[in-house]
Amino acid sequence: MEPVVAPSSVVVRNYLGPGDERSLADDVLDGLTKPFKELPPKHFYDARGAALFDEICELDEYYPTRCERAILQARSGDIVAVCDASELVELGSGTAEKTRLLLDAMRDADSLERFVPIDVTEAMVRDCARTLVGEYPGLRVHGIVGDFERHLGRLPMAAGPRIVAFLGGTIGNFTPGSRRRFLRKIARLLRPGVDHLLLGTDLVKDPAVIEAAYNDAPGVTAEFNRNVLRVINRELDADFDVEAFEHVAFFDREREWIEMRLRASRRMRVDIRALDLAVEFAPREELRTEISAKFTPERLSGDLAAAGLELVDVLTDPDGLFALSISRRR
Ligand code: SAH
Ligand code: AVI
C-alpha cells in the first residue's frame, strides 16, 4: 500500500501489490488452460485499453454512454434530491466523465463533500483525483487503486450519507451468479435509511442495435478486445501474434448478453514465459474475453431483490435503451 498525499484534499491508496497487479498471472493461468478458454474483462484496461474505451464511448454505434449521460443530464438533480448524500463512491470510475453531472448536482444542492473513486487503473484514479479537486473547490477525494471485487473493504468510513454509483453497465460484465453475489456485497456497504446504490444497466433491445455497438465500423472495439493480448505479452513476457486474432462479438439471445471473443486465424502455440506455460490454439478456436449482460425490468428487479435491495426509482433515456436505477437496502 502506498499512501500519496498531493494537496491535503487528495488521498490515493494503492491496494494492488506489484506482483499481483490485477491478478493477471492467476487469471491467465486459470483461463487459458480451460477447455473453453476465457479471460476476465478487467485486464483490458491498461493505459491504451482505457484510451480505447474512451474512444468507444464516442462512437456513433456505442449508445450506452450517450444514453446514460442523457439520463444524468436530465435527472441528476432529482437523483441527488432523493439520495440527499454528501459523499459519492464510484466503482470502476474510469475518467469519471459522466460522474461530473452528479458532482455538479451535489455541489448545486450544497451537499458535496467527498468523492471516493475506485478503479484498477492507477493512472486514471490519480488523474481524476487531481483534476476533480481543481474543478470542485472544497471537494475531498479519497481514491482507491484496487479491484472492486477484492477491495471494497478498503473503502474509507462514510463521512456522511452516500451514493454508491456503478455506472456504464459494468455490472453486465459479471456472470449472473457472481453478479448477484457482487450486488449483495454492495448492499452490505449501504446503511439502511441512509445510503443509496445508483446502478447503470444496459437494456435488452433489438439485437441488431446491440451487436452494432460491439462491432463498430472503425474497428475500435476490435482493437480494445485485442488489447488484452498486448497486456499479456508485456506483463507476462508472452508472444501472442495479436493481429492473428479476429474480433468476434455477438448477442446470445437466450442468455441476453453480448459475448466478445478472440478467434485464432490459424493454429498457434503461444509461450507465456513468466508462467512457464505454452498454450495451443486450434484454427478458429475462440477465447472469450467479455460478456456484457443486457437487462429486462424483471432481471433488474430480480437481481436487486436477491441482493437485499429495494428499488426506489428507475430512470431511462427517451429511447428506453439504458436504465439508471436508484435502490436502497431493504
Ligand atoms: N464508469 C465509467 C467507466 C466504465 S469502463 C463509465 O461509465 O464510462 C469500466 C471501468 O471499470 C474501467 O475504468 C476499468 O478500469 C474498471 N474496472 C473493470 N474491472 C474492475 C475491477 N475488477 N475493479 C476495479 N475497476 C475495474
Ligand atoms: C465497461 N463495460 C460496461 C463495457 C460494455 O459495454 O460491456 C465495455 C465494452 N466492451 C466493449 N465495448 C465496451
Coordinates of C-alpha atoms and ligand atoms in Angstrom, one line a residue:
M1 CA 0.0 0.0 0.0
E2 CA 1.4 3.4 -0.9
P3 CA -0.4 6.4 0.5
V4 CA 0.3 9.5 -1.5
V5 CA -1.0 12.9 -0.4
A6 CA -0.7 15.5 -3.1
P7 CA -2.6 18.5 -1.8
S8 CA -4.2 17.7 1.6
S9 CA -7.6 17.3 -0.1
V10 CA -6.4 14.3 -2.1
V11 CA -5.5 10.8 -0.8
V12 CA -4.8 8.0 -3.2
R13 CA -4.2 4.5 -1.8
N14 CA -3.0 1.6 -3.9
Y15 CA -4.0 -1.9 -2.8
L16 CA -2.6 -3.7 -5.8
G17 CA 0.7 -5.4 -4.9
P18 CA 3.4 -5.2 -7.5
G19 CA 3.3 -9.0 -8.2
D20 CA -0.5 -9.3 -8.3
E21 CA -1.4 -6.3 -10.4
R22 CA -5.0 -7.2 -11.4
S23 CA -4.1 -10.8 -10.5
L24 CA -3.3 -11.2 -14.2
A25 CA -1.0 -14.2 -13.9
D26 CA -3.6 -16.2 -11.9
D27 CA -6.3 -15.3 -14.4
V28 CA -4.2 -16.2 -17.4
L29 CA -3.1 -19.5 -15.9
D30 CA -6.7 -20.4 -15.0
G31 CA -8.4 -19.0 -18.1
L32 CA -6.1 -20.2 -20.8
T33 CA -5.8 -23.8 -19.5
K34 CA -9.6 -24.3 -19.5
P35 CA -11.2 -26.5 -22.3
F36 CA -13.1 -23.3 -23.4
K37 CA -10.6 -20.5 -22.9
E38 CA -11.6 -17.3 -21.2
L39 CA -10.2 -14.2 -19.5
P40 CA -11.9 -11.7 -17.2
P41 CA -12.5 -8.3 -18.8
K42 CA -10.7 -6.2 -16.2
H43 CA -7.4 -6.8 -17.9
F44 CA -8.4 -4.7 -21.0
Y45 CA -7.8 -1.5 -19.1
D46 CA -4.1 -0.6 -19.2
A47 CA -3.4 3.0 -20.3
R48 CA -4.0 2.0 -24.0
G49 CA -7.1 0.0 -23.2
A50 CA -8.5 2.8 -21.1
A51 CA -7.9 5.3 -24.0
L52 CA -9.6 2.8 -26.5
F53 CA -12.6 2.6 -24.1
D54 CA -12.9 6.4 -24.1
E55 CA -12.9 6.2 -28.0
I56 CA -15.6 3.5 -27.8
C57 CA -17.7 5.9 -25.7
E58 CA -17.6 8.5 -28.5
L59 CA -18.6 6.1 -31.3
D60 CA -22.0 6.5 -33.1
E61 CA -22.7 2.8 -32.6
Y62 CA -22.0 2.7 -28.9
Y63 CA -25.2 4.1 -27.4
P64 CA -24.8 3.2 -23.7
T65 CA -22.6 6.1 -22.7
R66 CA -24.6 8.6 -24.7
C67 CA -27.9 7.3 -23.1
E68 CA -26.6 7.2 -19.6
R69 CA -25.2 10.7 -20.0
A70 CA -28.6 11.9 -21.2
I71 CA -30.3 10.5 -18.2
L72 CA -27.8 12.1 -15.9
Q73 CA -28.1 15.4 -17.7
A74 CA -31.9 15.3 -17.3
R75 CA -32.2 13.8 -13.8
S76 CA -29.0 14.3 -11.7
G77 CA -30.9 17.0 -9.7
D78 CA -33.7 14.5 -8.9
I79 CA -31.3 11.7 -8.0
V80 CA -29.4 14.0 -5.6
A81 CA -32.7 15.2 -4.1
V82 CA -33.8 11.6 -3.4
C83 CA -30.5 10.4 -2.0
D84 CA -29.6 13.6 -0.1
A85 CA -25.9 12.4 0.0
S86 CA -22.7 14.3 0.8
E87 CA -20.4 11.6 -0.5
L88 CA -20.2 9.8 -3.9
V89 CA -18.4 6.4 -4.1
E90 CA -17.8 5.2 -7.7
L91 CA -16.9 1.7 -8.6
G92 CA -14.9 1.4 -11.9
S93 CA -14.8 5.1 -12.1
G94 CA -12.5 5.4 -15.1
T95 CA -12.2 9.1 -16.2
A96 CA -15.4 9.9 -14.2
E97 CA -16.6 11.9 -17.1
K98 CA -20.4 11.3 -16.6
T99 CA -19.8 11.5 -12.8
R100 CA -19.3 15.2 -13.0
L101 CA -23.0 15.6 -13.7
L102 CA -23.7 14.1 -10.3
L103 CA -21.0 16.1 -8.6
D104 CA -22.4 19.2 -10.2
A105 CA -25.9 18.4 -8.8
M106 CA -24.5 17.7 -5.4
R107 CA -22.5 20.9 -5.4
D108 CA -25.6 22.9 -6.5
A109 CA -27.5 21.3 -3.6
D110 CA -24.7 22.4 -1.4
S111 CA -24.1 18.8 -0.1
L112 CA -20.9 17.8 -1.9
E113 CA -18.1 16.9 0.4
R114 CA -16.2 13.8 -0.7
F115 CA -15.7 11.7 -3.9
V116 CA -14.3 8.1 -3.5
P117 CA -13.4 6.6 -6.9
I118 CA -12.1 3.0 -7.1
D119 CA -10.5 1.6 -10.3
V120 CA -7.9 -0.9 -11.2
T121 CA -6.1 1.5 -13.4
E122 CA -3.8 3.6 -11.2
A123 CA -3.2 6.5 -13.7
M124 CA -6.9 7.0 -14.0
V125 CA -7.6 7.2 -10.3
R126 CA -4.7 9.6 -9.8
D127 CA -5.5 11.8 -12.8
C128 CA -9.2 12.0 -12.0
A129 CA -8.5 12.8 -8.3
R130 CA -6.1 15.6 -9.2
T131 CA -8.4 17.1 -11.8
L132 CA -11.6 16.9 -9.7
V133 CA -10.2 18.7 -6.7
G134 CA -9.3 21.5 -9.1
E135 CA -12.7 21.6 -10.6
Y136 CA -14.7 21.5 -7.3
P137 CA -13.3 23.8 -4.7
G138 CA -13.5 22.3 -1.2
L139 CA -14.0 18.7 -2.6
R140 CA -12.0 15.9 -0.8
V141 CA -11.1 12.9 -2.9
H142 CA -10.1 9.6 -1.4
G143 CA -9.0 7.5 -4.4
I144 CA -8.6 3.7 -4.3
V145 CA -6.4 1.9 -6.8
G146 CA -7.8 -1.6 -6.4
D147 CA -10.1 -4.4 -7.6
F148 CA -13.7 -3.7 -6.7
E149 CA -14.2 -7.5 -6.3
R150 CA -11.4 -7.7 -3.7
H151 CA -11.0 -4.3 -2.1
L152 CA -14.4 -3.0 -1.2
G153 CA -13.4 -3.5 2.5
R154 CA -10.8 -0.8 1.9
L155 CA -13.4 2.0 1.4
P156 CA -13.0 4.7 4.0
M157 CA -15.6 5.1 6.7
A158 CA -18.6 7.0 5.4
A159 CA -18.3 10.7 6.2
G160 CA -22.0 11.3 5.5
P161 CA -24.9 9.8 3.5
R162 CA -23.5 8.0 0.5
I163 CA -24.4 7.3 -3.1
V164 CA -22.6 4.3 -4.4
A165 CA -22.5 4.6 -8.2
F166 CA -21.8 1.8 -10.5
L167 CA -22.2 3.3 -13.9
G168 CA -21.7 2.4 -17.6
G169 CA -23.4 -1.0 -17.4
T170 CA -20.2 -2.6 -15.9
I171 CA -22.4 -4.8 -13.7
G172 CA -23.3 -6.6 -17.0
N173 CA -19.7 -7.8 -17.2
F174 CA -20.4 -10.2 -14.4
T175 CA -21.9 -13.7 -15.0
P176 CA -25.4 -14.0 -13.4
G177 CA -24.3 -15.8 -10.2
S178 CA -21.3 -13.5 -9.4
R179 CA -23.5 -10.5 -10.4
R180 CA -25.9 -11.3 -7.6
R181 CA -23.1 -12.0 -5.1
F182 CA -21.4 -8.7 -6.0
L183 CA -24.7 -6.8 -5.6
R184 CA -25.1 -8.4 -2.2
K185 CA -21.6 -7.2 -1.2
I186 CA -22.5 -3.7 -2.3
A187 CA -25.8 -3.9 -0.4
R188 CA -23.9 -4.7 2.7
L189 CA -22.0 -1.4 2.3
L190 CA -25.2 0.6 2.4
R191 CA -26.7 1.7 5.7
P192 CA -30.5 1.2 5.7
G193 CA -32.3 4.5 5.5
V194 CA -29.1 6.5 4.8
D195 CA -27.3 5.3 1.6
H196 CA -28.3 4.5 -2.0
L197 CA -27.0 2.5 -4.9
L198 CA -27.1 4.2 -8.4
L199 CA -26.7 1.4 -10.9
G200 CA -26.4 1.8 -14.7
T201 CA -27.7 -1.2 -16.7
D202 CA -28.0 -1.6 -20.5
L203 CA -31.4 -2.8 -21.5
V204 CA -32.5 -5.7 -23.8
K205 CA -33.5 -4.3 -27.2
D206 CA -33.2 -5.1 -31.0
P207 CA -30.2 -7.4 -31.2
A208 CA -29.0 -5.6 -34.3
V209 CA -28.6 -2.4 -32.3
I210 CA -26.7 -4.2 -29.5
E211 CA -24.5 -6.1 -32.0
A212 CA -23.6 -2.9 -33.9
A213 CA -22.4 -1.3 -30.6
Y214 CA -19.8 -4.0 -30.2
N215 CA -18.9 -4.3 -33.9
D216 CA -18.2 -0.7 -34.8
A217 CA -17.2 0.2 -38.3
P218 CA -13.9 1.9 -37.5
G219 CA -12.8 -1.2 -35.5
V220 CA -12.1 0.5 -32.2
T221 CA -13.8 -2.3 -30.2
A222 CA -11.8 -4.9 -32.1
E223 CA -8.6 -3.1 -31.0
F224 CA -9.9 -2.8 -27.4
N225 CA -10.6 -6.6 -27.5
R226 CA -7.2 -7.5 -28.9
N227 CA -5.6 -5.2 -26.3
V228 CA -5.8 -7.9 -23.6
L229 CA -3.3 -9.9 -25.6
R230 CA -0.9 -6.9 -25.7
V231 CA -1.2 -6.6 -22.0
I232 CA -0.4 -10.3 -21.5
N233 CA 2.6 -10.0 -23.9
R234 CA 4.0 -7.1 -22.0
E235 CA 3.2 -8.1 -18.4
L236 CA 3.9 -11.9 -18.7
D237 CA 6.5 -11.9 -21.4
A238 CA 4.3 -13.8 -23.9
D239 CA 4.4 -13.9 -27.7
F240 CA 0.8 -13.7 -28.9
D241 CA 0.6 -12.7 -32.5
V242 CA -2.0 -10.1 -31.7
E243 CA -3.1 -9.4 -35.3
A244 CA -3.7 -13.1 -35.9
F245 CA -6.8 -12.9 -33.6
E246 CA -10.1 -11.8 -35.1
H247 CA -12.6 -9.8 -33.1
V248 CA -16.0 -11.6 -32.6
A249 CA -19.0 -10.1 -30.8
F250 CA -22.5 -11.5 -30.9
F251 CA -25.7 -11.3 -28.9
D252 CA -26.6 -14.5 -27.2
R253 CA -30.4 -14.3 -27.4
E254 CA -31.0 -17.0 -24.8
R255 CA -28.7 -15.5 -22.2
E256 CA -29.4 -12.0 -23.3
W257 CA -25.8 -11.0 -23.2
I258 CA -23.2 -9.8 -25.6
E259 CA -20.2 -12.1 -25.8
M260 CA -16.9 -10.8 -27.1
R261 CA -14.3 -13.4 -28.2
L262 CA -11.0 -13.5 -30.0
R263 CA -10.8 -16.1 -32.7
A264 CA -7.4 -17.6 -33.7
S265 CA -7.0 -17.3 -37.5
R266 CA -4.7 -20.3 -37.7
R267 CA -3.1 -23.0 -35.5
M268 CA -0.8 -21.3 -32.9
R269 CA 1.4 -22.0 -30.0
V270 CA 1.8 -19.1 -27.5
D271 CA 4.6 -19.1 -25.0
I272 CA 3.8 -17.3 -21.8
R273 CA 7.3 -17.2 -20.4
A274 CA 6.5 -15.6 -17.0
L275 CA 4.2 -18.6 -16.3
D276 CA 6.4 -21.2 -18.0
L277 CA 3.3 -22.1 -19.9
A278 CA 2.7 -23.0 -23.6
V279 CA -0.9 -22.5 -24.8
E280 CA -2.1 -24.2 -28.1
F281 CA -4.8 -22.7 -30.2
A282 CA -6.6 -24.7 -32.9
P283 CA -7.5 -22.9 -36.1
R284 CA -10.7 -20.8 -35.4
E285 CA -10.5 -21.6 -31.7
E286 CA -12.1 -18.8 -29.7
L287 CA -11.1 -17.2 -26.4
R288 CA -14.0 -15.5 -24.5
T289 CA -12.9 -12.0 -23.3
E290 CA -16.1 -10.4 -22.1
I291 CA -19.8 -10.9 -21.5
S292 CA -22.0 -7.8 -21.3
A293 CA -25.4 -8.7 -20.0
K294 CA -28.4 -6.7 -21.0
F295 CA -31.4 -6.3 -18.6
T296 CA -35.1 -6.5 -18.7
P297 CA -37.1 -4.8 -15.9
E298 CA -37.6 -8.3 -14.4
R299 CA -34.0 -9.2 -14.5
L300 CA -33.1 -5.9 -12.8
S301 CA -35.7 -6.1 -10.1
G302 CA -34.9 -9.8 -9.5
D303 CA -31.2 -9.2 -9.1
L304 CA -31.7 -6.3 -6.8
A305 CA -34.2 -8.1 -4.7
A306 CA -31.9 -11.2 -4.4
A307 CA -29.2 -8.9 -3.1
G308 CA -31.5 -7.5 -0.4
L309 CA -32.1 -4.2 -2.3
E310 CA -35.3 -2.4 -2.9
L311 CA -35.9 -0.2 -5.9
V312 CA -36.7 3.4 -5.3
D313 CA -36.8 4.5 -9.0
V314 CA -35.8 3.5 -12.5
L315 CA -34.8 6.3 -14.9
T316 CA -34.4 5.7 -18.6
D317 CA -33.3 7.8 -21.6
P318 CA -36.0 9.0 -24.1
D319 CA -35.5 6.0 -26.4
G320 CA -35.6 3.5 -23.5
L321 CA -32.2 2.0 -24.3
F322 CA -30.5 2.3 -20.9
A323 CA -31.6 2.5 -17.3
L324 CA -30.3 4.1 -14.2
S325 CA -31.8 2.7 -11.1
I326 CA -31.8 4.0 -7.5
S327 CA -32.1 1.4 -4.8
R328 CA -31.6 1.1 -1.1
R329 CA -31.1 -1.7 1.4
R330 CA -34.3 -3.4 2.4
Ligands
SAH1 N1 -17.6 4.1 -15.2 C1 -17.0 4.5 -16.4 C2 -16.0 3.5 -17.0 C3 -16.6 2.2 -17.4 S1 -15.3 1.1 -18.1 C4 -18.1 4.8 -17.4 O1 -19.3 4.5 -17.1 O2 -17.8 5.2 -18.5 C5 -15.1 0.0 -16.8 C6 -14.1 0.6 -15.8 O3 -14.1 -0.3 -14.7 C7 -12.7 0.8 -16.3 O4 -12.2 2.1 -15.9 C8 -11.9 -0.3 -15.6 O5 -10.6 0.0 -15.3 C9 -12.7 -0.5 -14.3 N2 -12.7 -1.9 -13.8 C10 -13.0 -3.0 -14.5 N3 -12.9 -4.1 -13.7 C11 -12.6 -3.6 -12.5 C12 -12.3 -4.2 -11.2 N4 -12.4 -5.6 -11.1 N5 -12.0 -3.5 -10.2 C13 -11.9 -2.1 -10.3 N6 -12.1 -1.5 -11.5 C14 -12.4 -2.2 -12.6
AVI2 C1 -17.4 -1.3 -19.3 N1 -18.4 -2.2 -20.0 C2 -19.7 -1.9 -19.4 C3 -18.4 -2.0 -21.5 C4 -19.5 -2.9 -22.0 O1 -20.2 -2.4 -22.9 O2 -19.7 -4.0 -21.6 C5 -17.0 -2.5 -22.0 C6 -17.0 -2.6 -23.5 N2 -16.8 -3.7 -24.2 C7 -16.9 -3.5 -25.5 N3 -17.3 -2.2 -25.7 C8 -17.4 -1.6 -24.4

